[in-house]
JSON list of C-alpha atoms in Angstrom, two decimals:
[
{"chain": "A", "resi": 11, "resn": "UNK", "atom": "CA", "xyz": [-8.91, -13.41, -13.30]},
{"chain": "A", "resi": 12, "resn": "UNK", "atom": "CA", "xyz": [-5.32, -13.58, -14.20]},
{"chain": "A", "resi": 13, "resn": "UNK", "atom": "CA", "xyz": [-4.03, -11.07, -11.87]},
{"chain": "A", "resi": 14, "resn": "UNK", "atom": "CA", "xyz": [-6.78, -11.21, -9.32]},
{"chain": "A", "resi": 15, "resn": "UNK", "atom": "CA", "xyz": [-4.06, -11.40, -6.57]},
{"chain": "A", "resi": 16, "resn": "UNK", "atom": "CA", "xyz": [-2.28, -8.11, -7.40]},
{"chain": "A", "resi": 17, "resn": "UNK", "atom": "CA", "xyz": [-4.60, -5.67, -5.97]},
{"chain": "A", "resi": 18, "resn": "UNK", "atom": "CA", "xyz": [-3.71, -7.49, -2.49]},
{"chain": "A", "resi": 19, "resn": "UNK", "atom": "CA", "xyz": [0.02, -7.39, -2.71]},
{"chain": "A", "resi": 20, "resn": "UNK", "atom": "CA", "xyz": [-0.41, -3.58, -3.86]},
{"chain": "A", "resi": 21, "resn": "UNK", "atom": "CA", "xyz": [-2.18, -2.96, -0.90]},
{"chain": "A", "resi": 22, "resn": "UNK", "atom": "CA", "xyz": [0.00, -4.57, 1.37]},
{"chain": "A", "resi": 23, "resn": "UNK", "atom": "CA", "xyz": [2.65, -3.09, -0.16]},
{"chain": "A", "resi": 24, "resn": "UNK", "atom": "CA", "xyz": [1.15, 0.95, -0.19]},
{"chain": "A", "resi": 25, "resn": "UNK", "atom": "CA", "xyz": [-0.67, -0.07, 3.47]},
{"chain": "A", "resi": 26, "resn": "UNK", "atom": "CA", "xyz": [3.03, -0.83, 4.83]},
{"chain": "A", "resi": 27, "resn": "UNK", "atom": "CA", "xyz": [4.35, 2.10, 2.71]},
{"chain": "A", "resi": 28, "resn": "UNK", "atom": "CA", "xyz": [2.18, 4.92, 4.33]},
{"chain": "A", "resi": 29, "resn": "UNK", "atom": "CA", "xyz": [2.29, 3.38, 8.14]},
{"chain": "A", "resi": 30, "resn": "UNK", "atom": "CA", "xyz": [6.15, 3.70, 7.90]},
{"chain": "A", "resi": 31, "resn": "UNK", "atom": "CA", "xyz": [7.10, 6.50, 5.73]},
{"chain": "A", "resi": 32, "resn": "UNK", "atom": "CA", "xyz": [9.46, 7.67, 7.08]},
{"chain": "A", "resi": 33, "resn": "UNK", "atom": "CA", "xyz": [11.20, 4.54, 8.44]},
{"chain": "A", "resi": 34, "resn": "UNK", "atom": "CA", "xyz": [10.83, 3.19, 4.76]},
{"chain": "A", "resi": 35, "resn": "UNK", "atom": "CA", "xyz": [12.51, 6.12, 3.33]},
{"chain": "A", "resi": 36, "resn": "UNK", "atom": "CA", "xyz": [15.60, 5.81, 6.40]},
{"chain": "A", "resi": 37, "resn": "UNK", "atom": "CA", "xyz": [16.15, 2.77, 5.29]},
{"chain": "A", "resi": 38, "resn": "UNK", "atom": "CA", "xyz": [16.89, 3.64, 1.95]},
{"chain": "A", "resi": 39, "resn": "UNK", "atom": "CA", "xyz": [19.19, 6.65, 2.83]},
{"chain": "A", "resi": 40, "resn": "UNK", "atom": "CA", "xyz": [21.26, 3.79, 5.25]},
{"chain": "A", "resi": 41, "resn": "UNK", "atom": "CA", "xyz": [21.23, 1.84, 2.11]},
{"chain": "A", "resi": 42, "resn": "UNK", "atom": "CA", "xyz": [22.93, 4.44, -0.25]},
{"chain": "A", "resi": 43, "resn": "UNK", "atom": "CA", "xyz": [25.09, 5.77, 2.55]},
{"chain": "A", "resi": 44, "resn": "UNK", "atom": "CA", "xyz": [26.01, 2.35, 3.27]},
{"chain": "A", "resi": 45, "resn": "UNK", "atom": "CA", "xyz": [27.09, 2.01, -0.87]},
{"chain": "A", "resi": 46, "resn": "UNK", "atom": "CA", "xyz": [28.79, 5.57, -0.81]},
{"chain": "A", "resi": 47, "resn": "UNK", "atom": "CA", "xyz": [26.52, 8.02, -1.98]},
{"chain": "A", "resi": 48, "resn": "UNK", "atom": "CA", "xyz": [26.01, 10.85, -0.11]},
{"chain": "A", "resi": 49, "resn": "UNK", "atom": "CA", "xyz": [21.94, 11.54, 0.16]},
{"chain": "A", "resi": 50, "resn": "UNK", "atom": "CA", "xyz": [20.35, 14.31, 2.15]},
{"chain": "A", "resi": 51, "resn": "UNK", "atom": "CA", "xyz": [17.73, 12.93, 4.79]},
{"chain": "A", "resi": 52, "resn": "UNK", "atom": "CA", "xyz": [14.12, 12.69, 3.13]},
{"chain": "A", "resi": 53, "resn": "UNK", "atom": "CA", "xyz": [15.68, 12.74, -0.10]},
{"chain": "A", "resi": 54, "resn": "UNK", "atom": "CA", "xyz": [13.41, 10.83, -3.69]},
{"chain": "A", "resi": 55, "resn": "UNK", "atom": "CA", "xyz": [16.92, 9.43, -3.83]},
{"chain": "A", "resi": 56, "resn": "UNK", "atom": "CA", "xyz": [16.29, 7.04, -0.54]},
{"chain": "A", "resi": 57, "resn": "UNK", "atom": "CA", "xyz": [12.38, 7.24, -0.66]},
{"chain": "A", "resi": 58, "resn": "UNK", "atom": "CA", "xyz": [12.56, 5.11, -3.61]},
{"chain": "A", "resi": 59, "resn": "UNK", "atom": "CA", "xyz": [15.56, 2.81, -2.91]},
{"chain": "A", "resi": 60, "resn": "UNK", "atom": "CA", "xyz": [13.35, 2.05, 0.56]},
{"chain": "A", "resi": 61, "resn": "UNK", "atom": "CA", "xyz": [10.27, 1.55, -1.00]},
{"chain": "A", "resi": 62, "resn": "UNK", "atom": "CA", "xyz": [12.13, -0.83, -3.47]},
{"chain": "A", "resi": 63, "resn": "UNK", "atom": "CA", "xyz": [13.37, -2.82, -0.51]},
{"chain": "A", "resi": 64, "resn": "UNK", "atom": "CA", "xyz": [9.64, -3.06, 0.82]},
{"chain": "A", "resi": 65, "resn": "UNK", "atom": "CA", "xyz": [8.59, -4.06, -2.64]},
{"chain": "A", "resi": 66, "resn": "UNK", "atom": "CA", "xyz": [11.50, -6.92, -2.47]},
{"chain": "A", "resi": 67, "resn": "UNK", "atom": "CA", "xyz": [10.63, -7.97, 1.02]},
{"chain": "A", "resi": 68, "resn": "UNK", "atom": "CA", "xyz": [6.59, -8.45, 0.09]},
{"chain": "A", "resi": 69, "resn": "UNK", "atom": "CA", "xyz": [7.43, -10.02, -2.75]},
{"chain": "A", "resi": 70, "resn": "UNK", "atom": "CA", "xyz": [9.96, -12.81, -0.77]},
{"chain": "A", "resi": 71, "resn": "UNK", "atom": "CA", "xyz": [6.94, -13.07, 1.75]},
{"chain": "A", "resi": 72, "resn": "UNK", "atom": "CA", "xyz": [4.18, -13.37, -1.28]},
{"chain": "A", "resi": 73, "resn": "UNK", "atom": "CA", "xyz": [6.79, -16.14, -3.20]},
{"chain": "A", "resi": 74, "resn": "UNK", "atom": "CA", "xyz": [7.28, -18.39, 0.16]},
{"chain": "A", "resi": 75, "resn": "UNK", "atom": "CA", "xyz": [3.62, -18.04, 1.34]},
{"chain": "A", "resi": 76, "resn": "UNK", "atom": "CA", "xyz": [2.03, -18.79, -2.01]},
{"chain": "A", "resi": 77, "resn": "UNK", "atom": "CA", "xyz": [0.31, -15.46, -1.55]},
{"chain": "A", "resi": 78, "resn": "UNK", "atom": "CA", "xyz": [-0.30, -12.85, 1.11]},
{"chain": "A", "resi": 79, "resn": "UNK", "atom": "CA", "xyz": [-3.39, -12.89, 3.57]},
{"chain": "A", "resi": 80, "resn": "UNK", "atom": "CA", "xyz": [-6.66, -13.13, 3.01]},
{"chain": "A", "resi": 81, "resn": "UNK", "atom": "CA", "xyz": [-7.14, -14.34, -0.17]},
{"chain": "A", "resi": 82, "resn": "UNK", "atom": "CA", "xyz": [-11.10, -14.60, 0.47]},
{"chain": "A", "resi": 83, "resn": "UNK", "atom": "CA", "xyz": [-13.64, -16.58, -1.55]},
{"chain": "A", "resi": 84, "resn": "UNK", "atom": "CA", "xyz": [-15.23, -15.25, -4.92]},
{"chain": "A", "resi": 85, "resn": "UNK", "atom": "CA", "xyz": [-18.58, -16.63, -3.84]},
{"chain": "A", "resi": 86, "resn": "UNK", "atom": "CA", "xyz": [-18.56, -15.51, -0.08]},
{"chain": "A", "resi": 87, "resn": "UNK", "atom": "CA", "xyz": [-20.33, -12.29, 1.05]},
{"chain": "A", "resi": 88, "resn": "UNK", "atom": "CA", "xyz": [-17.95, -8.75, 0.95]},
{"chain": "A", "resi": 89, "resn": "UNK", "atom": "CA", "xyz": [-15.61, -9.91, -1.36]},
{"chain": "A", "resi": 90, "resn": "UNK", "atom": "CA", "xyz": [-16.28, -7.81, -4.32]},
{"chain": "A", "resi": 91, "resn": "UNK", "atom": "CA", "xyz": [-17.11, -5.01, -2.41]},
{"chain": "A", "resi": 92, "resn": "UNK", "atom": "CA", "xyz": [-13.45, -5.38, -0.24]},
{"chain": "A", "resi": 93, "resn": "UNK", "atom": "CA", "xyz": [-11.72, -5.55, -3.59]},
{"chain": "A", "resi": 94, "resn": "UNK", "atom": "CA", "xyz": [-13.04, -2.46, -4.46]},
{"chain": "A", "resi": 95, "resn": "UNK", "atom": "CA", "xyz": [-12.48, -0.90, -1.33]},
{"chain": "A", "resi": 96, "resn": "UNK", "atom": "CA", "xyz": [-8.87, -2.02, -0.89]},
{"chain": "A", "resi": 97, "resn": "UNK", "atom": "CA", "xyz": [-8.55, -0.46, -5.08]},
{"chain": "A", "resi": 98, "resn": "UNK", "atom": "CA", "xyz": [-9.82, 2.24, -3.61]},
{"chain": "A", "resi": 99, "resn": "UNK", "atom": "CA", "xyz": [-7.41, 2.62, -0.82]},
{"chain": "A", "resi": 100, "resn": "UNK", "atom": "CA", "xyz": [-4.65, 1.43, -3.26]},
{"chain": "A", "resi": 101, "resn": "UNK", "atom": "CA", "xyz": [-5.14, 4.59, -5.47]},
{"chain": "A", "resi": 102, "resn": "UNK", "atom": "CA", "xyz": [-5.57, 7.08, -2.31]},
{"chain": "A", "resi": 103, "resn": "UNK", "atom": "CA", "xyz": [-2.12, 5.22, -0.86]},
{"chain": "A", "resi": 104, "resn": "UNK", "atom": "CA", "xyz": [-0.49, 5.53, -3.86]},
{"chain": "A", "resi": 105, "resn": "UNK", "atom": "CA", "xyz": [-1.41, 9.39, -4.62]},
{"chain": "A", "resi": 106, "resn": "UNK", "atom": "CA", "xyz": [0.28, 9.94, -1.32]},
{"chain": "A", "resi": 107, "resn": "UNK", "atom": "CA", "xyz": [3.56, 8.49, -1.93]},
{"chain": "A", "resi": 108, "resn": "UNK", "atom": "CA", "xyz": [3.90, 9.68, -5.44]},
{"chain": "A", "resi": 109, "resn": "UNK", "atom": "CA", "xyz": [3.30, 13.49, -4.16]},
{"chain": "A", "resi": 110, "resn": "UNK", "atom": "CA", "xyz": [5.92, 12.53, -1.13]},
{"chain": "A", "resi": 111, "resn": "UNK", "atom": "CA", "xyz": [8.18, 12.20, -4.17]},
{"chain": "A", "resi": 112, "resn": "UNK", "atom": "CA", "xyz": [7.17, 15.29, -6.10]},
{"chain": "A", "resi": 113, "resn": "UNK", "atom": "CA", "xyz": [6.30, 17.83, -3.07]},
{"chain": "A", "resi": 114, "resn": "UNK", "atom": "CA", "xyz": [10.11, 19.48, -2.98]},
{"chain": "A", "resi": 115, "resn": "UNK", "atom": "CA", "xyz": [9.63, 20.28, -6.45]},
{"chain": "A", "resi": 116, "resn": "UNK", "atom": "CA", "xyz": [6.22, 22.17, -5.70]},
{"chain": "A", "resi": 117, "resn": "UNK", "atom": "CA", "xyz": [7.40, 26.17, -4.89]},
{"chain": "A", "resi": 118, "resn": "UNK", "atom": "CA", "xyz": [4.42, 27.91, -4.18]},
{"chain": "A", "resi": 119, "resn": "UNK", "atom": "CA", "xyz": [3.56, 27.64, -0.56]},
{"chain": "A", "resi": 120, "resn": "UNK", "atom": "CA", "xyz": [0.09, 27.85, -0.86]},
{"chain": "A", "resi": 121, "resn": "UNK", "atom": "CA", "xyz": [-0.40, 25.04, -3.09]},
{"chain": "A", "resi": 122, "resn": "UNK", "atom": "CA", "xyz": [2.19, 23.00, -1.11]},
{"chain": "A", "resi": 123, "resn": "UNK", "atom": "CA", "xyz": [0.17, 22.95, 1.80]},
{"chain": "A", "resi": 124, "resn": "UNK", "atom": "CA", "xyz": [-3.25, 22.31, 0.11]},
{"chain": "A", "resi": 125, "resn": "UNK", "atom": "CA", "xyz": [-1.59, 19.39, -1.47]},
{"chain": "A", "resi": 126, "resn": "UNK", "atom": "CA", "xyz": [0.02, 18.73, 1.75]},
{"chain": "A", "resi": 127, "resn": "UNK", "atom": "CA", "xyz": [-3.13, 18.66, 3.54]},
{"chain": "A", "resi": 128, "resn": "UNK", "atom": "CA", "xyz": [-4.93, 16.63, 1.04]},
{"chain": "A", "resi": 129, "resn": "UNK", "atom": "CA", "xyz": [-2.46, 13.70, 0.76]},
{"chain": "A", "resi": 130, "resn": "UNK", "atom": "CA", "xyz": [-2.56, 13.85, 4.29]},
{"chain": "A", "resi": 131, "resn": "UNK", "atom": "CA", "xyz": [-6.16, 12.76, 4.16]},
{"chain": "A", "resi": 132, "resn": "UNK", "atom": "CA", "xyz": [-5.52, 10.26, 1.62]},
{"chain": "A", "resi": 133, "resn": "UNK", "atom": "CA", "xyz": [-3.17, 8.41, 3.59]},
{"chain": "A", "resi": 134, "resn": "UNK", "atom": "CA", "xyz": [-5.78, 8.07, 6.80]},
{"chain": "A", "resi": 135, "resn": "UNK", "atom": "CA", "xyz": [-8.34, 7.53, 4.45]},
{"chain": "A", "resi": 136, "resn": "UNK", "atom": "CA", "xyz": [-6.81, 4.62, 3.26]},
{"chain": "A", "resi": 137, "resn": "UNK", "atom": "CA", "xyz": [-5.88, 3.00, 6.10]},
{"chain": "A", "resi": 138, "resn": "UNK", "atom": "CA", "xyz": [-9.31, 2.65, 6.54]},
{"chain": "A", "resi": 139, "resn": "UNK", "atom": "CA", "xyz": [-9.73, 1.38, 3.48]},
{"chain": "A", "resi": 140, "resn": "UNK", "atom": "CA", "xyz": [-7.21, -1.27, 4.01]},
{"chain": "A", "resi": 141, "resn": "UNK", "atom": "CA", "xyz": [-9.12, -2.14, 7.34]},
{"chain": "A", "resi": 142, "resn": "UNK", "atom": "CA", "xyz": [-12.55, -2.25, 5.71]},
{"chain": "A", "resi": 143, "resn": "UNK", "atom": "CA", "xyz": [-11.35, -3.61, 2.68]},
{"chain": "A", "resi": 144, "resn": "UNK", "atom": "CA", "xyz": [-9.16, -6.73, 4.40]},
{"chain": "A", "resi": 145, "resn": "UNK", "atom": "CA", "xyz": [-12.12, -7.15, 6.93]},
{"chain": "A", "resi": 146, "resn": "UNK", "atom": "CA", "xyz": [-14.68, -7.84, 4.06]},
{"chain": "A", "resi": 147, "resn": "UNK", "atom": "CA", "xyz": [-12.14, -10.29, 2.25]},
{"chain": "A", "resi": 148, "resn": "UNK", "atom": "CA", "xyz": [-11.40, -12.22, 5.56]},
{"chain": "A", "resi": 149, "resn": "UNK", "atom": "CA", "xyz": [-15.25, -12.58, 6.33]},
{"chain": "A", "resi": 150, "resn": "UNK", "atom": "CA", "xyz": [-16.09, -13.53, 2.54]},
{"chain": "A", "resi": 151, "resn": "UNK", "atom": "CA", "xyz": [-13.44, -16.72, 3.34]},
{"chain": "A", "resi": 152, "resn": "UNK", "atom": "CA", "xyz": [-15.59, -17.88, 6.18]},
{"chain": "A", "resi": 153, "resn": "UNK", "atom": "CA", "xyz": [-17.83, -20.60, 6.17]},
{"chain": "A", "resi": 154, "resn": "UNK", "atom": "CA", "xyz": [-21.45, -19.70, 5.37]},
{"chain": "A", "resi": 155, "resn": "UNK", "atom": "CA", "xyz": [-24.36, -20.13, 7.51]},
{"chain": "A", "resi": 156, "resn": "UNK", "atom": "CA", "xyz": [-26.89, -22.19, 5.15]},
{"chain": "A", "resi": 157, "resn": "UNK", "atom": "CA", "xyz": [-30.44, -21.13, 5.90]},
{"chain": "A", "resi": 158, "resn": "UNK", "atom": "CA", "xyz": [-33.53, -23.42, 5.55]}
]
């Protein structure tokens, strides 16, 4: 498993991204106002350039910790099935941020707020997902009770 670490840092990455949306995407219009271009509040402009700065400030954390918490154990119990609930709430997370940077570019109303609504969803669903998913890797790296 070459990459077996990157589904974690992706979902602290998207779990951080949907919790602070908005903050995320303030930061990035300071950022650009701060370097002289004008942005509009909410803009894609500053969404991305904030969730760039969250991708740069994971990966600091992730290169002086050696990795980001839990790692869990292959052979303890829940950590296949967390890995594929934290994918899981890795794809929903990241369907949500790539329709917050797509939705002014959607002009019928109707299908803006179905879409709206959906994405919504996605982003409580998951945070659940994260929960579950960092709960089951956290148990799977505790010591197991042998049974005779």
């Amino acid at each position: 498993m070459k990459h077996q670490n990157l589904n974690i840092f992706a979902a602290w990455f998207f779990m951080l991204q949907t919790l602070a949306m908005g903050w995320v995407a303030a930061a990035g219009n300071a950022l650009l106002e701060m370097l002289g271009a004008p942005t509009p509040e909410g803009s894609v402009a500053g969404r991305i350039v904030g969730a760039l700065l969250l991708l740069l400030i994971i990966y600091v954390a992730w290169h002086f910790m050696r990795g980001l918490p839990p790692q869990g154990k292959p052979e303890g119990n829940g950590y296949k099935l967390g890995r594929r609930v934290l994918l899981a709430g890795n794809v929903l997370a990241c369907l949500l941020f790539v329709f917050q940077l797509f939705e002014s570019g959607i002009e019928g109303h109707n299908t803006h707020l179905v879409l709206d609504t959906f994405t919504t969803a996605f982003g409580y669903f998951a945070m659940g997902c994260f929960a579950i998913g960092f709960s089951l890797l956290y148990q799977s790296s505790l010591p197991q009770e042998k049974k005779s």
